[in-house]
PDB file of C-alpha atoms in Angstrom:
ATOM      1  CA  MET H   1     -19.732 186.904 229.610  1.00  0.00           C
ATOM      2  CA  ASN H   2     -16.197 188.093 228.923  1.00  0.00           C
ATOM      3  CA  GLN H   3     -13.645 187.051 231.532  1.00  0.00           C
ATOM      4  CA  THR H   4     -10.543 188.846 232.732  1.00  0.00           C
ATOM      5  CA  VAL H   5      -7.074 187.300 232.463  1.00  0.00           C
ATOM      6  CA  PRO H   6      -6.993 186.126 236.116  1.00  0.00           C
ATOM      7  CA  GLU H   7     -10.413 184.493 235.702  1.00  0.00           C
ATOM      8  CA  VAL H   8      -9.330 182.702 232.537  1.00  0.00           C
ATOM      9  CA  VAL H   9      -6.175 181.435 234.245  1.00  0.00           C
ATOM     10  CA  ALA H  10      -8.207 180.042 237.127  1.00  0.00           C
ATOM     11  CA  ALA H  11     -10.695 178.381 234.790  1.00  0.00           C
ATOM     12  CA  MET H  12      -8.300 176.917 232.209  1.00  0.00           C
ATOM     13  CA  THR H  13      -4.916 176.235 233.797  1.00  0.00           C
ATOM     14  CA  ASP H  14      -5.520 172.485 233.895  1.00  0.00           C
ATOM     15  CA  ILE H  15      -5.932 172.200 230.136  1.00  0.00           C
ATOM     16  CA  LYS H  16      -3.362 174.773 229.049  1.00  0.00           C
ATOM     17  CA  ASP H  17      -0.587 172.253 228.442  1.00  0.00           C
ATOM     18  CA  GLY H  18      -2.928 170.181 226.300  1.00  0.00           C
ATOM     19  CA  VAL H  19      -3.206 172.830 223.589  1.00  0.00           C
ATOM     20  CA  GLU H  20      -1.371 171.768 220.442  1.00  0.00           C
ATOM     21  CA  LEU H  21      -0.075 174.521 218.175  1.00  0.00           C
ATOM     22  CA  PRO H  22       1.606 174.454 214.777  1.00  0.00           C
ATOM     23  CA  TRP H  23       4.994 176.142 215.218  1.00  0.00           C
ATOM     24  CA  ARG H  24       6.984 176.804 212.045  1.00  0.00           C
ATOM     25  CA  VAL H  25       8.778 179.989 213.107  1.00  0.00           C
ATOM     26  CA  PRO H  26      12.172 178.251 213.691  1.00  0.00           C
ATOM     27  CA  GLU H  27      12.001 176.933 210.116  1.00  0.00           C
ATOM     28  CA  TRP H  28      11.121 180.350 208.682  1.00  0.00           C
ATOM     29  CA  PHE H  29      13.531 182.416 210.808  1.00  0.00           C
ATOM     30  CA  SER H  30      16.679 180.357 211.281  1.00  0.00           C
ATOM     31  CA  ASP H  31      18.628 183.551 212.025  1.00  0.00           C
ATOM     32  CA  LEU H  32      16.887 184.009 215.382  1.00  0.00           C
ATOM     33  CA  SER H  33      18.505 182.724 218.575  1.00  0.00           C
ATOM     34  CA  ILE H  34      17.094 179.834 220.604  1.00  0.00           C
ATOM     35  CA  GLN H  35      16.260 182.271 223.408  1.00  0.00           C
ATOM     36  CA  ILE H  36      14.270 184.532 221.107  1.00  0.00           C
ATOM     37  CA  LEU H  37      12.484 181.587 219.489  1.00  0.00           C
ATOM     38  CA  ASP H  38      11.562 180.217 222.913  1.00  0.00           C
ATOM     39  CA  SER H  39      10.134 183.589 223.959  1.00  0.00           C
ATOM     40  CA  LEU H  40       8.156 183.896 220.736  1.00  0.00           C
ATOM     41  CA  ARG H  41       6.761 180.387 221.200  1.00  0.00           C
ATOM     42  CA  ALA H  42       5.780 181.202 224.792  1.00  0.00           C
ATOM     43  CA  TYR H  43       3.983 184.361 223.662  1.00  0.00           C
ATOM     44  CA  TYR H  44       2.172 182.507 220.882  1.00  0.00           C
ATOM     45  CA  SER H  45       1.082 179.805 223.300  1.00  0.00           C
ATOM     46  CA  GLU H  46      -0.431 182.433 225.614  1.00  0.00           C
ATOM     47  CA  LEU H  47      -2.118 184.175 222.676  1.00  0.00           C
ATOM     48  CA  ILE H  48      -3.892 181.038 221.491  1.00  0.00           C
ATOM     49  CA  PHE H  49      -4.698 179.915 225.020  1.00  0.00           C
ATOM     50  CA  PHE H  50      -6.365 183.188 226.061  1.00  0.00           C
ATOM     51  CA  ASN H  51      -8.068 183.579 222.711  1.00  0.00           C
ATOM     52  CA  LYS H  52     -10.510 180.867 223.761  1.00  0.00           C
ATOM     53  CA  LYS H  53     -12.178 183.378 226.099  1.00  0.00           C
ATOM     54  CA  MET H  54     -10.964 186.841 225.119  1.00  0.00           C
ATOM     55  CA  ASN H  55     -11.196 186.990 221.303  1.00  0.00           C
ATOM     56  CA  LEU H  56      -7.670 188.352 220.849  1.00  0.00           C
ATOM     57  CA  VAL H  57      -7.505 187.121 217.252  1.00  0.00           C
ATOM     58  CA  SER H  58     -10.060 185.796 214.821  1.00  0.00           C
ATOM     59  CA  PRO H  59     -10.684 182.054 215.395  1.00  0.00           C
ATOM     60  CA  ARG H  60     -10.167 181.622 211.643  1.00  0.00           C
ATOM     61  CA  THR H  61      -6.519 182.637 212.036  1.00  0.00           C
ATOM     62  CA  GLU H  62      -5.648 180.281 214.913  1.00  0.00           C
ATOM     63  CA  GLU H  63      -4.578 177.372 212.694  1.00  0.00           C
ATOM     64  CA  ASP H  64      -2.072 179.612 210.892  1.00  0.00           C
ATOM     65  CA  GLY H  65      -1.502 181.990 213.768  1.00  0.00           C
ATOM     66  CA  ASP H  66       2.252 181.440 213.740  1.00  0.00           C
ATOM     67  CA  LEU H  67       2.175 182.756 210.152  1.00  0.00           C
ATOM     68  CA  ILE H  68      -0.517 185.435 210.264  1.00  0.00           C
ATOM     69  CA  HIS H  69       0.424 186.947 213.615  1.00  0.00           C
ATOM     70  CA  VAL H  70       3.921 185.937 214.710  1.00  0.00           C
ATOM     71  CA  ALA H  71       5.680 185.853 211.331  1.00  0.00           C
ATOM     72  CA  ASP H  72       3.925 189.063 210.300  1.00  0.00           C
ATOM     73  CA  GLY H  73       5.085 190.729 213.517  1.00  0.00           C
ATOM     74  CA  ILE H  74       8.673 189.537 213.078  1.00  0.00           C
ATOM     75  CA  LEU H  75       8.967 190.692 209.461  1.00  0.00           C
ATOM     76  CA  ALA H  76       7.455 194.108 210.149  1.00  0.00           C
ATOM     77  CA  ALA H  77       9.574 194.497 213.295  1.00  0.00           C
ATOM     78  CA  LYS H  78      12.773 193.766 211.372  1.00  0.00           C
ATOM     79  CA  LEU H  79      11.874 196.396 208.790  1.00  0.00           C
ATOM     80  CA  ILE H  80      10.964 199.020 211.398  1.00  0.00           C
ATOM     81  CA  LEU H  81      13.822 198.314 213.801  1.00  0.00           C
ATOM     82  CA  GLY H  82      16.267 198.394 210.923  1.00  0.00           C
ATOM     83  CA  HIS H  83      15.080 201.869 209.949  1.00  0.00           C
ATOM     84  CA  SER H  84      14.364 203.600 213.252  1.00  0.00           C
ATOM     85  CA  LYS H  85      17.138 204.525 215.679  1.00  0.00           C
ATOM     86  CA  HIS H  86      14.783 205.534 218.494  1.00  0.00           C
ATOM     87  CA  GLY H  87      15.305 203.811 221.820  1.00  0.00           C
ATOM     88  CA  GLU H  88      11.644 204.089 222.863  1.00  0.00           C
ATOM     89  CA  ILE H  89       8.783 202.915 220.654  1.00  0.00           C
ATOM     90  CA  TYR H  90       5.027 203.064 221.323  1.00  0.00           C
ATOM     91  CA  ASP H  91       2.624 200.405 220.031  1.00  0.00           C
ATOM     92  CA  ILE H  92      -0.696 202.241 219.767  1.00  0.00           C
ATOM     93  CA  GLY H  93      -3.833 200.109 219.937  1.00  0.00           C
ATOM     94  CA  SER H  94      -1.643 197.129 220.761  1.00  0.00           C
ATOM     95  CA  GLY H  95      -4.567 194.754 221.294  1.00  0.00           C
ATOM     96  CA  ASN H  96      -3.080 191.246 221.294  1.00  0.00           C
ATOM     97  CA  GLY H  97       0.498 192.554 221.536  1.00  0.00           C
ATOM     98  CA  VAL H  98       1.469 192.364 217.854  1.00  0.00           C
ATOM     99  CA  PRO H  99       3.852 193.892 217.036  1.00  0.00           C
ATOM    100  CA  GLY H 100       4.857 195.451 220.376  1.00  0.00           C
ATOM    101  CA  LEU H 101       5.557 192.265 222.336  1.00  0.00           C
ATOM    102  CA  ILE H 102       7.380 190.732 219.384  1.00  0.00           C
ATOM    103  CA  MET H 103       9.498 193.854 218.969  1.00  0.00           C
ATOM    104  CA  ALA H 104      10.346 193.799 222.686  1.00  0.00           C
ATOM    105  CA  ILE H 105      11.534 190.191 222.342  1.00  0.00           C
ATOM    106  CA  LEU H 106      13.629 190.983 219.268  1.00  0.00           C
ATOM    107  CA  ALA H 107      15.179 194.212 220.604  1.00  0.00           C
ATOM    108  CA  PRO H 108      15.825 193.902 224.375  1.00  0.00           C
ATOM    109  CA  GLU H 109      18.044 197.005 224.270  1.00  0.00           C
ATOM    110  CA  ARG H 110      15.079 199.239 223.398  1.00  0.00           C
ATOM    111  CA  THR H 111      11.992 200.236 225.401  1.00  0.00           C
ATOM    112  CA  PHE H 112       8.461 199.480 224.195  1.00  0.00           C
ATOM    113  CA  ARG H 113       5.253 201.014 225.529  1.00  0.00           C
ATOM    114  CA  LEU H 114       2.097 199.154 224.550  1.00  0.00           C
ATOM    115  CA  VAL H 115      -1.106 201.202 224.730  1.00  0.00           C
ATOM    116  CA  ASP H 116      -4.714 200.067 224.472  1.00  0.00           C
ATOM    117  CA  SER H 117      -8.075 201.296 225.759  1.00  0.00           C
ATOM    118  CA  ASP H 118      -9.444 197.757 226.278  1.00  0.00           C
ATOM    119  CA  THR H 119      -8.919 196.708 229.898  1.00  0.00           C
ATOM    120  CA  ARG H 120      -8.946 192.973 229.159  1.00  0.00           C
ATOM    121  CA  LYS H 121      -6.368 193.277 226.394  1.00  0.00           C
ATOM    122  CA  ILE H 122      -4.068 195.334 228.600  1.00  0.00           C
ATOM    123  CA  GLU H 123      -4.421 192.658 231.296  1.00  0.00           C
ATOM    124  CA  PHE H 124      -3.386 190.066 228.722  1.00  0.00           C
ATOM    125  CA  ILE H 125      -0.382 192.143 227.652  1.00  0.00           C
ATOM    126  CA  LYS H 126       0.689 192.649 231.272  1.00  0.00           C
ATOM    127  CA  HIS H 127       0.353 188.906 231.825  1.00  0.00           C
ATOM    128  CA  CYS H 128       2.617 188.202 228.834  1.00  0.00           C
ATOM    129  CA  ILE H 129       5.183 190.773 229.955  1.00  0.00           C
ATOM    130  CA  ASN H 130       5.366 189.070 233.331  1.00  0.00           C
ATOM    131  CA  LYS H 131       5.287 185.547 231.878  1.00  0.00           C
ATOM    132  CA  LEU H 132       8.136 186.289 229.460  1.00  0.00           C
ATOM    133  CA  GLY H 133      10.136 188.364 231.940  1.00  0.00           C
ATOM    134  CA  LEU H 134      10.327 191.342 229.585  1.00  0.00           C
ATOM    135  CA  LYS H 135      12.072 194.165 231.445  1.00  0.00           C
ATOM    136  CA  ASN H 136      11.913 196.515 228.451  1.00  0.00           C
ATOM    137  CA  CYS H 137       8.156 196.425 227.885  1.00  0.00           C
ATOM    138  CA  PHE H 138       5.377 198.369 229.616  1.00  0.00           C
ATOM    139  CA  ALA H 139       1.589 198.327 229.214  1.00  0.00           C
ATOM    140  CA  THR H 140      -0.682 201.364 229.555  1.00  0.00           C
ATOM    141  CA  HIS H 141      -4.465 201.319 229.737  1.00  0.00           C
ATOM    142  CA  ALA H 142      -5.454 204.521 227.925  1.00  0.00           C
ATOM    143  CA  ARG H 143      -6.710 206.028 224.726  1.00  0.00           C
ATOM    144  CA  ALA H 144      -3.925 207.339 222.526  1.00  0.00           C
ATOM    145  CA  GLU H 145      -5.152 210.922 222.937  1.00  0.00           C
ATOM    146  CA  GLU H 146      -4.718 210.685 226.714  1.00  0.00           C
ATOM    147  CA  LEU H 147      -0.989 209.971 226.746  1.00  0.00           C
ATOM    148  CA  GLY H 148       0.216 213.553 226.950  1.00  0.00           C
ATOM    149  CA  GLU H 149       1.172 216.255 224.486  1.00  0.00           C
ATOM    150  CA  GLY H 150       4.344 215.609 222.494  1.00  0.00           C
ATOM    151  CA  ILE H 151       5.182 212.454 224.463  1.00  0.00           C
ATOM    152  CA  MET H 152       5.758 210.144 221.478  1.00  0.00           C
ATOM    153  CA  HIS H 153       8.859 210.289 219.279  1.00  0.00           C
ATOM    154  CA  CYS H 154       8.353 206.918 217.568  1.00  0.00           C
ATOM    155  CA  GLY H 155       5.390 204.599 217.275  1.00  0.00           C
ATOM    156  CA  VAL H 156       3.815 201.726 215.390  1.00  0.00           C
ATOM    157  CA  CYS H 157       0.363 200.271 214.873  1.00  0.00           C
ATOM    158  CA  ARG H 158      -1.234 197.218 213.322  1.00  0.00           C
ATOM    159  CA  GLY H 159      -4.973 197.280 212.696  1.00  0.00           C
ATOM    160  CA  PHE H 160      -5.444 200.386 214.853  1.00  0.00           C
ATOM    161  CA  ALA H 161      -7.222 202.586 212.306  1.00  0.00           C
ATOM    162  CA  PRO H 162      -6.959 203.772 208.686  1.00  0.00           C
ATOM    163  CA  ILE H 163      -3.884 205.963 208.233  1.00  0.00           C
ATOM    164  CA  GLY H 164      -5.796 209.255 208.064  1.00  0.00           C
ATOM    165  CA  ARG H 165      -7.871 208.589 211.156  1.00  0.00           C
ATOM    166  CA  ALA H 166      -4.854 207.316 213.082  1.00  0.00           C
ATOM    167  CA  LEU H 167      -2.839 210.440 212.324  1.00  0.00           C
ATOM    168  CA  LEU H 168      -5.663 212.716 213.437  1.00  0.00           C
ATOM    169  CA  MET H 169      -5.818 210.813 216.739  1.00  0.00           C
ATOM    170  CA  LEU H 170      -2.037 211.014 217.181  1.00  0.00           C
ATOM    171  CA  ARG H 171      -1.523 214.671 216.327  1.00  0.00           C
ATOM    172  CA  LYS H 172      -1.326 215.845 219.965  1.00  0.00           C
ATOM    173  CA  ILE H 173       0.887 213.124 221.387  1.00  0.00           C
ATOM    174  CA  ALA H 174       3.358 213.048 218.472  1.00  0.00           C
ATOM    175  CA  ASP H 175       6.314 215.373 218.904  1.00  0.00           C
ATOM    176  CA  LYS H 176       7.815 217.225 215.922  1.00  0.00           C
ATOM    177  CA  GLY H 177       9.826 214.746 213.858  1.00  0.00           C
ATOM    178  CA  CYS H 178       7.947 211.744 215.329  1.00  0.00           C
ATOM    179  CA  GLU H 179       8.220 208.616 213.198  1.00  0.00           C
ATOM    180  CA  PHE H 180       5.033 206.576 213.091  1.00  0.00           C
ATOM    181  CA  TYR H 181       4.953 203.233 211.277  1.00  0.00           C
ATOM    182  CA  HIS H 182       1.704 201.691 209.959  1.00  0.00           C
ATOM    183  CA  MET H 183       1.557 197.948 209.213  1.00  0.00           C
ATOM    184  CA  LYS H 184      -0.726 197.653 206.196  1.00  0.00           C
ATOM    185  CA  GLY H 185      -2.085 195.300 203.581  1.00  0.00           C
ATOM    186  CA  GLU H 186      -3.176 196.064 200.036  1.00  0.00           C
ATOM    187  CA  THR H 187      -5.243 199.118 201.038  1.00  0.00           C
ATOM    188  CA  TRP H 188      -2.286 201.314 201.942  1.00  0.00           C
ATOM    189  CA  ALA H 189      -2.073 203.182 198.625  1.00  0.00           C
ATOM    190  CA  ARG H 190      -5.757 204.075 198.737  1.00  0.00           C
ATOM    191  CA  GLU H 191      -5.468 205.196 202.358  1.00  0.00           C
ATOM    192  CA  VAL H 192      -2.499 207.445 201.572  1.00  0.00           C
ATOM    193  CA  GLY H 193      -4.247 208.805 198.469  1.00  0.00           C
ATOM    194  CA  GLN H 194      -7.279 209.740 200.561  1.00  0.00           C
ATOM    195  CA  LEU H 195      -5.368 211.654 203.240  1.00  0.00           C
ATOM    196  CA  PRO H 196      -7.061 215.036 203.737  1.00  0.00           C
ATOM    197  CA  ALA H 197      -5.162 218.300 203.409  1.00  0.00           C
ATOM    198  CA  GLN H 198      -5.304 218.919 207.166  1.00  0.00           C
ATOM    199  CA  VAL H 199      -3.429 215.663 207.777  1.00  0.00           C
ATOM    200  CA  LEU H 200      -0.852 216.294 205.055  1.00  0.00           C
ATOM    201  CA  ALA H 201      -0.202 219.711 206.573  1.00  0.00           C
ATOM    202  CA  SER H 202       1.066 217.964 209.710  1.00  0.00           C
ATOM    203  CA  TRP H 203       2.371 214.600 208.497  1.00  0.00           C
ATOM    204  CA  GLU H 204       4.556 213.451 205.611  1.00  0.00           C
ATOM    205  CA  PRO H 205       3.763 209.891 204.410  1.00  0.00           C
ATOM    206  CA  LYS H 206       6.494 207.679 202.965  1.00  0.00           C
ATOM    207  CA  PHE H 207       6.548 204.095 201.709  1.00  0.00           C
ATOM    208  CA  LEU H 208       9.081 202.202 203.841  1.00  0.00           C
ATOM    209  CA  GLY H 209       8.954 198.740 202.288  1.00  0.00           C
ATOM    210  CA  ASP H 210       7.147 195.503 201.474  1.00  0.00           C
ATOM    211  CA  TYR H 211       7.580 192.077 202.999  1.00  0.00           C
ATOM    212  CA  GLU H 212       6.139 188.700 202.081  1.00  0.00           C
ATOM    213  CA  LEU H 213       4.853 186.112 204.529  1.00  0.00           C
ATOM    214  CA  PRO H 214       6.920 182.892 204.382  1.00  0.00           C
ATOM    215  CA  LYS H 215       3.937 180.788 203.304  1.00  0.00           C
ATOM    216  CA  GLY H 216       1.136 181.702 200.918  1.00  0.00           C
ATOM    217  CA  GLY H 217       2.878 184.672 199.348  1.00  0.00           C
ATOM    218  CA  ALA H 218       0.782 187.387 201.004  1.00  0.00           C
ATOM    219  CA  LYS H 219       2.526 190.731 200.548  1.00  0.00           C
ATOM    220  CA  LEU H 220       2.267 193.337 203.298  1.00  0.00           C
ATOM    221  CA  SER H 221       3.724 196.810 203.689  1.00  0.00           C
ATOM    222  CA  VAL H 222       4.980 199.309 206.230  1.00  0.00           C
ATOM    223  CA  ILE H 223       4.135 202.967 205.690  1.00  0.00           C
ATOM    224  CA  LEU H 224       6.117 205.611 207.560  1.00  0.00           C
ATOM    225  CA  THR H 225       4.561 208.951 208.474  1.00  0.00           C
ATOM    226  CA  VAL H 226       6.721 211.738 209.914  1.00  0.00           C
ATOM    227  CA  ARG H 227       5.304 214.580 212.031  1.00  0.00           C
ATOM    228  CA  LYS H 228       6.182 217.964 210.559  1.00  0.00           C
TER     229      LYS H 228
END
């Protein structure tokens, strides 16, 4: 049976400090401050710890989780934060908190609103916000469509849905001119090519940029869509 965050804490606190994690982020991102690196390590520790009961990430990715999840989140965040000037950014379908929690750590001067319809995942995100003392990050338990008409001016997602489906779900909450960033792998060109006319009538897709993970050479992309 799935357990909530408080139940997992009660059941596993005694063995939490015994979890050993590979941590190569300081080597890969020497430009980050000690404070930011410490916060990222604390988040990653919580992610792996709670994954034992909550399936936040695939067990196959745990061994390289600092690469597949944290490094991916950092690289995408740098690309997005370097492009967008918005002070408030939504992470739709935040799930395990990538990239929203990572973005909140990297950009304390901005506000991040992490949204997910899964109660357990929102509990985990709230736990991390409290654990890390993030004053600029807020978690909302809701479906994207329930957030309110025109409420979002900037947003991001990772693994939320194919681009076309995501944009259909976001059409009511995205204000005119809203920037929405999609973290994607090799399928992005096909997804953009398959966008239906009704989506293209309301959104303009643009390629923002590629980035490469620091080990293994996997190339990932960020696609920007702008609400017309």
